[in-house]
Amino acid sequence: MRVLFLASEATPLVKVGGLADVAGELPRALRTLDLDVRLALPFYSSIKESGLEVERIGEASVVHSGGRRGAEVYSSETRGVPVFLIDGAPIRQSEGIYESPEIDVDKFIFFSLAALALCEEIGWQPGIVHANDWHAALSVAWLNAHREGNSFWNEVASVFTLHNLPYMGSDASRVLVDYDVKIADLAHLPPWSRNLPLPIGLATADWLSTVSPSYAKEIQTSEFGHGLEGLLQSRRERLVGILNGIDSEVWNPTQDAALSTTFSYDDIESRVKNKQALQSELGLETDPDVPLLAMVTRLDHQKGVDLVLDALNDVINERWQFILLGTGDSALEGRAEKLSSTHPDRIRFINRFAPKLARRIYGGSDLMIIPSRYEPCGLAQLIAMRYGCIPVVRSTGGLKDTVEDYDSTGQGTGFTFGPAESGALCTAIQRGLNLFGDKATWQELQRRAMMRDFSWQRSAEDYYDLYRRALGERSV
Ligand code: GLC
């Protein structure tokens, strides 16, 4: 079975958010199941400059009102996964990965259509087109509109995976006319959404998936559905939730070169050396008995950074240290900056993208705070557990599906709370701080968290089953 996997970012080539981890790791896991999965990515200037070895494999062109638009296509390989890199004028228009809404909509629609044109050009016929998020949505819409009677595309099925519902792309009406993409039957979409790439993808893909079972249910409600809950309810028989995994080679505390001391669950005692090294690296008092709280995140309303800043004020009389690593919203950056300069003895705000430091934070801190307002899956809690750092999470989406509360089970792997309010978060943090004092129980908790299996294997098998079902429907 051949699968064309389209995404706007994929590790290790290009990463902005969690989508990149999935697009970098899932195709690899699927290939171990003997699927011929190939990744398609825009050939961003950062990839061109990275020194990646590429080979030019051909040209493709897409219909456009100003004359056909040409794409040059290169192939490469990353960690055993073949990659098609799509280049062309709309992609060269921007320096970065994401730019202005107008540039992006043109760039990503061109990318989506050119990737399909390429398959025809080189005669590589996929069974499944698997598109991710709004950037790739038009590939499934195009397929839906054009495959009947087309000998190349007729039996091809589509899967569209949603990683983050509120990011729908911007008004694509002009671009859709330019690229002559006629989309049939969008009557069941709310009128405001009919020109937005993501809703178009949701309405036209054969199958929809999202990255956790809980998020798949949540997006069918008005609280999480962003106005598309009606559409998602109407497609619920076609919507599945498949949890993301983590690559157990990429995230492995027994051999992570970024750590000062590697460790496993059998020698959890040696983990404390990482904590001390981290405290000293960041100029905090190097005391293993002070609970070290951390957050590694995009600074975004979604992630509830504001809730943490408020909650810390409420436990200010307790002993703890706090590290926040990340960039994003400037108002939140300002608030974090202010709080850390008020408490220079115990709070560090590292306002940059620092993947190696992030690993040391997972490997050295005691509690990872993840109070997301919504979380389709979430990666931080999975890495944290693998690295023996106990997650404190809001019970929503993938967080709910992967972290079990300690107190309600006497077992569990973390601390969970319900309402998106700093008070509720504060209570959960407090429970963590209280248990931290009990070393033996804490280590049991760490071991349990580290032993959880979140490898991609199971998810890959679920995608495999979904592909088989989708393909089966096309070939009858
Ligand atoms: C988005 C979501 C996150 C998810 C990731 C990968 O970044 O916000 O929850 O883990 O996509 O699916």
Short mmCIF file of C-alpha atoms and ligand atoms in Angstrom, two decimals, residues 18-19 22 163-164 211 244 298 302-303 375-379, ligand 1:
data_model
loop_
_atom_site.label_atom_id
_atom_site.label_comp_id
_atom_site.label_asym_id
_atom_site.label_seq_id
_atom_site.Cartn_x
_atom_site.Cartn_y
_atom_site.Cartn_z
CA GLY A 18 3.79 19.29 17.55
CA LEU A 19 2.62 18.60 14.01
CA VAL A 22 3.95 13.55 14.18
CA HIS A 163 -4.16 18.46 14.85
CA ASN A 164 -5.62 21.76 15.93
CA VAL A 211 -4.99 12.81 17.57
CA ASN A 244 -0.09 10.13 18.93
CA ARG A 298 4.59 27.65 22.98
CA GLN A 302 -4.29 27.41 24.32
CA LYS A 303 -1.51 26.27 26.61
CA GLU A 375 -5.15 19.78 23.82
CA PRO A 376 -5.71 17.60 20.76
CA CYS A 377 -2.99 15.25 21.97
CA GLY A 378 0.00 16.99 23.49
CA LEU A 379 3.57 15.83 23.44
C1 GLC B 1 -1.00 20.33 17.71
C2 GLC B 1 -1.83 20.14 18.98
C3 GLC B 1 -1.18 19.14 19.93
C4 GLC B 1 -0.81 17.87 19.18
C5 GLC B 1 0.03 18.20 17.95
C6 GLC B 1 0.37 16.97 17.13
O1 GLC B 1 0.17 21.03 18.01
O2 GLC B 1 -2.02 21.39 19.66
O3 GLC B 1 -2.05 18.81 20.98
O4 GLC B 1 -0.08 17.02 20.04
O5 GLC B 1 -0.68 19.08 17.12
O6 GLC B 1 -0.76 16.21 16.78
#
